Amino acid sequence: MRSTLQFGRFNYPWRGEGVRPRVMGILNVTPDSFSDGGNYQSLEFAISHAEQMILDGVDIIDVGGESSRPGAPPLPLEQELQRVMPVLYALRDQGPAISVDTYKPQLMREAVIAGVDMINDINGFRAPGAIEAVLDSDCGLCIMHMQSQPQTMQLAPSYTDVVAEVIAFLRERIDAMIAAGIDPRRICIDPGFGFGKTVEHNYALLKATGRLIAELDMPLLAGLSRKSMIGAVVDKPVERRMAGSVGGALAAVAQGAVIVRVHDVAETVDALKVWQAAH
Ligand code: 9MG
């Protein structure tokens, strides 16, 4: 039975004895990032943000150059390369695992050459050439579910049975990747909170975390940090959603998620330490 996620230089148990939930810190190198306000667009700021995350106990740093917030326009490849690649090279040997958040096969190839440990694809490796770009590497691969595209995904999300449809999508992508020759131990799944989903869809998926893991037999990454599903419950603007986000991360971990993708690394690390001490 598979029970470790093997990605780049790292190896995480995700079920059974010795499981420790991991924190993936979000490093947006985007001028229009919805919650960083563009503070980390320069290399210098990106590096100092990453250094703080390392001090705070981050396990994985997820570097992204293109905003995926609802309505965000696509970014040309050249600009994404210019934003992201210097950060990947600068962070590669700082300790934590390095992930790159991209759906573009050309960027995936460059990131593999730079030695990243994980490719986080909000598009589930559906772009032509995406699977081929990562096939001969040992990077971890996060397959996320998204209905529609960032520009239009929140206009009218619609499902008959959101949990069954997300499971079916992820199963199809897992099968396609394994059929192409990807080692299943490299794969983790992500329901894609906020990507073409209403608040109700998001909570139906959060409650089904254990079912997704069991039915797909894969480790699960959950990204809820500061999203509208948190805002809808706490009734607070994005800059005041930290505690609600930590609550969401704990809810996911309590149901078996092995990685939580967060803005607030220090607070999430502390909360998970206490949660773990209670087990
Ligand atoms: C890039 N990005 C934004 N939100 C995300 C989420 O929930 N999961 C993953 N894997 N990536 C995300």
Short mmCIF file of C-alpha atoms and ligand atoms in Angstrom, two decimals:
data_model
loop_
_atom_site.label_atom_id
_atom_site.label_comp_id
_atom_site.label_asym_id
_atom_site.label_seq_id
_atom_site.Cartn_x
_atom_site.Cartn_y
_atom_site.Cartn_z
CA MET A 1 0.00 0.00 0.00
CA ARG A 2 1.38 3.43 -0.99
CA SER A 3 1.77 5.64 2.07
CA THR A 4 4.46 8.19 1.21
CA LEU A 5 4.42 11.21 -1.07
CA GLN A 6 7.77 11.26 -2.84
CA PHE A 7 8.71 14.56 -4.35
CA GLY A 8 12.13 15.84 -5.34
CA ARG A 9 14.44 15.71 -2.31
CA PHE A 10 11.56 14.96 0.07
CA ASN A 11 9.44 12.08 1.23
CA TYR A 12 6.34 12.59 3.41
CA PRO A 13 4.35 9.79 5.03
CA TRP A 14 0.69 10.63 4.49
CA ARG A 15 -1.11 7.82 6.28
CA GLY A 16 -0.36 5.45 9.12
CA GLU A 17 2.33 6.00 11.75
CA GLY A 18 4.58 9.06 11.65
CA VAL A 19 2.32 11.36 9.68
CA ARG A 20 2.94 15.05 10.35
CA PRO A 21 0.82 17.57 8.47
CA ARG A 22 3.00 19.99 6.49
CA VAL A 23 2.70 23.69 5.85
CA MET A 24 3.10 25.07 2.34
CA GLY A 25 3.70 28.82 2.47
CA ILE A 26 2.39 30.99 -0.37
CA LEU A 27 4.98 33.20 -2.05
CA ASN A 28 3.21 35.31 -4.64
CA VAL A 29 5.54 37.13 -6.98
CA THR A 30 2.59 38.96 -8.50
CA PRO A 31 1.94 42.71 -8.44
CA ASP A 32 -1.82 42.13 -8.25
CA SER A 33 -1.93 39.33 -5.69
CA PHE A 34 -5.23 39.63 -3.84
CA SER A 35 -3.82 39.45 -0.36
CA ASP A 36 -0.20 40.48 -0.63
CA GLY A 37 -1.03 43.68 -2.49
CA GLY A 38 2.06 43.33 -4.63
CA ASN A 39 4.54 43.68 -1.76
CA TYR A 40 6.65 40.77 -2.89
CA GLN A 41 6.97 41.50 -6.54
CA SER A 42 10.69 42.19 -6.46
CA LEU A 43 13.27 39.49 -5.93
CA GLU A 44 14.48 41.20 -2.77
CA PHE A 45 11.02 41.24 -1.20
CA ALA A 46 10.31 37.70 -2.30
CA ILE A 47 13.49 36.45 -0.69
CA SER A 48 12.89 38.27 2.58
CA HIS A 49 9.32 36.96 2.71
CA ALA A 50 10.67 33.44 2.12
CA GLU A 51 13.30 33.93 4.87
CA GLN A 52 10.56 34.88 7.31
CA MET A 53 8.55 31.80 6.33
CA ILE A 54 11.62 29.65 6.94
CA LEU A 55 12.06 31.17 10.41
CA ASP A 56 8.36 30.49 11.01
CA GLY A 57 8.79 26.78 10.25
CA VAL A 58 7.51 26.40 6.68
CA ASP A 59 7.91 22.98 5.05
CA ILE A 60 7.28 23.89 1.40
CA ILE A 61 7.42 27.29 -0.32
CA ASP A 62 5.00 27.61 -3.26
CA VAL A 63 6.26 30.26 -5.69
CA GLY A 64 3.71 31.72 -8.10
CA GLY A 65 4.05 34.45 -10.73
CA GLU A 66 0.53 34.55 -12.17
CA SER A 67 -2.44 35.47 -10.04
CA SER A 68 -5.22 32.88 -10.04
CA ARG A 69 -7.74 34.97 -8.13
CA PRO A 70 -11.20 35.11 -9.74
CA GLY A 71 -11.18 37.38 -12.80
CA ALA A 72 -7.38 37.54 -13.08
CA PRO A 73 -6.11 37.74 -16.67
CA PRO A 74 -3.50 35.24 -17.93
CA LEU A 75 0.16 36.32 -17.81
CA PRO A 76 2.44 35.95 -20.84
CA LEU A 77 5.01 33.18 -20.41
CA GLU A 78 8.02 35.51 -20.69
CA GLN A 79 6.80 37.68 -17.80
CA GLU A 80 6.06 34.65 -15.66
CA LEU A 81 9.55 33.27 -16.33
CA GLN A 82 11.11 36.64 -15.43
CA ARG A 83 9.20 36.82 -12.17
CA VAL A 84 9.52 33.26 -11.00
CA MET A 85 12.83 31.78 -12.17
CA PRO A 86 15.20 34.04 -10.16
CA VAL A 87 13.18 33.25 -7.04
CA LEU A 88 13.34 29.49 -7.65
CA TYR A 89 17.13 29.60 -8.10
CA ALA A 90 17.55 31.78 -5.00
CA LEU A 91 15.43 29.54 -2.78
CA ARG A 92 16.39 26.11 -4.05
CA ASP A 93 19.01 25.44 -1.37
CA GLN A 94 17.54 27.31 1.60
CA GLY A 95 16.10 24.23 3.34
CA PRO A 96 12.38 23.90 2.61
CA ALA A 97 10.98 22.08 -0.38
CA ILE A 98 10.32 24.40 -3.33
CA SER A 99 7.12 24.23 -5.33
CA VAL A 100 6.16 26.25 -8.38
CA ASP A 101 2.57 27.23 -9.03
CA THR A 102 2.11 27.14 -12.80
CA TYR A 103 0.02 25.50 -15.52
CA LYS A 104 2.43 26.35 -18.35
CA PRO A 105 4.51 23.41 -19.63
CA GLN A 106 7.41 25.66 -20.68
CA LEU A 107 7.71 27.06 -17.17
CA MET A 108 7.42 23.55 -15.74
CA ARG A 109 10.40 22.49 -17.85
CA GLU A 110 12.51 25.44 -16.67
CA ALA A 111 11.48 24.82 -13.06
CA VAL A 112 12.51 21.17 -13.32
CA ILE A 113 15.93 22.27 -14.61
CA ALA A 114 16.16 24.68 -11.65
CA GLY A 115 15.59 21.71 -9.34
CA VAL A 116 12.18 22.41 -7.82
CA ASP A 117 10.63 19.66 -5.72
CA MET A 118 6.99 20.10 -6.70
CA ILE A 119 4.86 21.45 -9.52
CA ASN A 120 1.51 22.78 -8.34
CA ASP A 121 -0.84 22.94 -11.33
CA ILE A 122 -4.24 24.55 -10.77
CA ASN A 123 -5.17 23.23 -14.23
CA GLY A 124 -4.49 19.59 -13.29
CA PHE A 125 -1.80 19.04 -15.97
CA ARG A 126 -4.40 19.38 -18.74
CA ALA A 127 -2.41 21.76 -20.97
CA PRO A 128 -0.91 20.02 -24.00
CA GLY A 129 2.65 19.05 -23.08
CA ALA A 130 2.20 19.46 -19.31
CA ILE A 131 2.58 15.78 -18.44
CA GLU A 132 5.52 15.40 -20.82
CA ALA A 133 7.21 18.41 -19.19
CA VAL A 134 7.36 16.66 -15.82
CA LEU A 135 7.57 13.01 -16.89
CA ASP A 136 11.35 12.58 -16.67
CA SER A 137 11.74 14.46 -13.39
CA ASP A 138 11.19 13.37 -9.80
CA CYS A 139 9.08 16.40 -8.84
CA GLY A 140 5.92 15.98 -6.85
CA LEU A 141 2.80 16.83 -8.81
CA CYS A 142 -0.22 18.52 -7.27
CA ILE A 143 -3.31 17.94 -9.41
CA MET A 144 -5.96 20.53 -8.58
CA HIS A 145 -9.60 20.61 -9.65
CA MET A 146 -10.89 23.78 -11.28
CA GLN A 147 -14.19 24.30 -13.09
CA SER A 148 -13.73 26.75 -15.99
CA GLN A 149 -10.81 29.25 -15.94
CA PRO A 150 -9.79 31.97 -13.43
CA GLN A 151 -11.28 34.74 -15.62
CA THR A 152 -14.78 33.20 -15.55
CA MET A 153 -14.81 30.48 -12.88
CA GLN A 154 -16.83 32.33 -10.25
CA LEU A 155 -19.54 33.62 -12.62
CA ALA A 156 -21.88 30.61 -12.31
CA PRO A 157 -20.29 27.52 -10.75
CA SER A 158 -22.61 24.57 -11.30
CA TYR A 159 -22.58 20.89 -10.31
CA THR A 160 -25.14 18.14 -9.89
CA ASP A 161 -22.99 16.48 -7.21
CA VAL A 162 -19.87 18.51 -6.52
CA VAL A 163 -18.05 15.82 -4.52
CA ALA A 164 -18.68 13.06 -7.07
CA GLU A 165 -17.71 15.34 -9.96
CA VAL A 166 -14.48 16.50 -8.34
CA ILE A 167 -13.58 12.89 -7.54
CA ALA A 168 -14.31 11.87 -11.15
CA PHE A 169 -12.16 14.70 -12.51
CA LEU A 170 -9.24 13.89 -10.21
CA ARG A 171 -9.51 10.17 -11.00
CA GLU A 172 -9.37 10.88 -14.73
CA ARG A 173 -6.27 13.08 -14.27
CA ILE A 174 -4.53 10.54 -12.00
CA ASP A 175 -5.22 7.78 -14.53
CA ALA A 176 -3.93 9.92 -17.42
CA MET A 177 -0.73 10.69 -15.55
CA ILE A 178 -0.10 7.11 -14.50
CA ALA A 179 -0.84 5.89 -18.04
CA ALA A 180 1.78 8.35 -19.30
CA GLY A 181 4.36 6.81 -16.98
CA ILE A 182 4.23 9.01 -13.86
CA ASP A 183 5.02 7.19 -10.60
CA PRO A 184 1.83 7.46 -8.47
CA ARG A 185 3.96 8.16 -5.39
CA ARG A 186 4.70 11.60 -6.89
CA ILE A 187 1.03 12.64 -7.04
CA CYS A 188 -1.09 14.58 -4.57
CA ILE A 189 -4.64 15.77 -5.12
CA ASP A 190 -6.39 19.03 -4.35
CA PRO A 191 -10.15 19.79 -4.51
CA GLY A 192 -9.39 23.39 -5.52
CA PHE A 193 -11.35 25.42 -2.99
CA GLY A 194 -12.66 28.59 -4.63
CA PHE A 195 -11.87 27.51 -8.19
CA GLY A 196 -15.30 27.47 -9.84
CA LYS A 197 -17.19 26.75 -6.61
CA THR A 198 -19.74 28.46 -4.42
CA VAL A 199 -19.32 28.62 -0.65
CA GLU A 200 -21.67 25.60 -0.37
CA HIS A 201 -19.62 23.62 -2.90
CA ASN A 202 -16.44 24.44 -0.97
CA TYR A 203 -17.82 23.24 2.36
CA ALA A 204 -19.30 20.10 0.80
CA LEU A 205 -15.77 19.34 -0.46
CA LEU A 206 -14.10 20.23 2.83
CA LYS A 207 -16.45 17.86 4.66
CA ALA A 208 -15.62 15.18 2.08
CA THR A 209 -11.83 15.40 2.60
CA GLY A 210 -11.65 11.88 4.05
CA ARG A 211 -13.77 10.49 1.23
CA LEU A 212 -11.55 12.07 -1.46
CA ILE A 213 -8.43 10.57 0.14
CA ALA A 214 -10.04 7.14 0.58
CA GLU A 215 -11.65 6.89 -2.87
CA LEU A 216 -8.67 8.23 -4.79
CA ASP A 217 -6.04 6.64 -2.54
CA MET A 218 -3.85 9.72 -2.74
CA PRO A 219 -2.45 12.32 -0.32
CA LEU A 220 -4.45 15.56 -0.28
CA LEU A 221 -3.37 19.20 -0.26
CA ALA A 222 -5.90 21.78 0.96
CA GLY A 223 -5.74 25.50 0.17
CA LEU A 224 -8.34 27.57 1.96
CA SER A 225 -6.22 30.42 3.27
CA ARG A 226 -8.05 33.79 3.32
CA LYS A 227 -10.47 32.61 0.63
CA SER A 228 -14.10 33.71 0.30
CA MET A 229 -15.28 30.46 1.92
CA ILE A 230 -13.54 31.68 5.09
CA GLY A 231 -14.84 35.22 4.65
CA ALA A 232 -18.39 33.95 4.19
CA VAL A 233 -18.32 32.25 7.59
CA VAL A 234 -16.42 34.81 9.66
CA ASP A 235 -17.89 37.78 7.78
CA LYS A 236 -14.54 39.58 7.60
CA PRO A 237 -12.45 41.12 4.82
CA VAL A 238 -9.46 39.28 3.43
CA GLU A 239 -6.92 40.93 5.76
CA ARG A 240 -8.81 39.72 8.85
CA ARG A 241 -9.25 36.05 7.92
CA MET A 242 -6.14 34.62 9.58
CA ALA A 243 -7.84 32.87 12.51
CA GLY A 244 -10.64 31.57 10.28
CA SER A 245 -8.03 30.24 7.85
CA VAL A 246 -6.17 28.44 10.63
CA GLY A 247 -9.51 26.89 11.64
CA GLY A 248 -10.05 25.74 8.06
CA ALA A 249 -6.55 24.25 7.88
CA LEU A 250 -7.17 22.30 11.08
CA ALA A 251 -10.50 21.04 9.76
CA ALA A 252 -8.76 19.71 6.65
CA VAL A 253 -5.89 18.14 8.58
CA ALA A 254 -8.28 16.53 11.06
CA GLN A 255 -9.82 14.70 8.09
CA GLY A 256 -6.49 13.54 6.68
CA ALA A 257 -5.05 16.38 4.56
CA VAL A 258 -1.26 16.13 4.66
CA ILE A 259 -0.38 19.57 3.26
CA VAL A 260 -2.09 22.89 3.90
CA ARG A 261 -1.32 25.85 1.62
CA VAL A 262 -1.35 29.04 3.69
CA HIS A 263 -0.43 32.72 3.88
CA ASP A 264 0.00 32.74 7.67
CA VAL A 265 2.81 30.27 8.23
CA ALA A 266 3.74 30.99 11.87
CA GLU A 267 0.16 30.78 13.12
CA THR A 268 -0.61 27.62 11.15
CA VAL A 269 2.60 25.91 12.27
CA ASP A 270 1.75 26.65 15.93
CA ALA A 271 -1.84 25.47 15.54
CA LEU A 272 -0.72 22.23 13.91
CA LYS A 273 1.87 21.62 16.65
CA VAL A 274 -0.86 21.86 19.30
CA TRP A 275 -3.24 19.75 17.22
CA GLN A 276 -0.55 17.11 16.85
CA ALA A 277 0.35 17.15 20.55
CA ALA A 278 -3.26 16.29 21.27
CA HIS A 279 -3.07 13.09 19.21
C1 9MG B 1 -2.24 28.59 -6.67
N1 9MG B 1 -3.33 28.26 -5.78
C2 9MG B 1 -4.27 29.11 -5.27
N2 9MG B 1 -5.13 28.44 -4.50
C3 9MG B 1 -4.73 27.14 -4.51
C4 9MG B 1 -5.20 25.97 -3.92
O1 9MG B 1 -6.30 25.96 -3.17
N3 9MG B 1 -4.56 24.82 -4.15
C5 9MG B 1 -3.45 24.79 -4.94
N4 9MG B 1 -2.84 23.62 -5.13
N5 9MG B 1 -2.95 25.88 -5.54
C6 9MG B 1 -3.59 27.03 -5.32
#
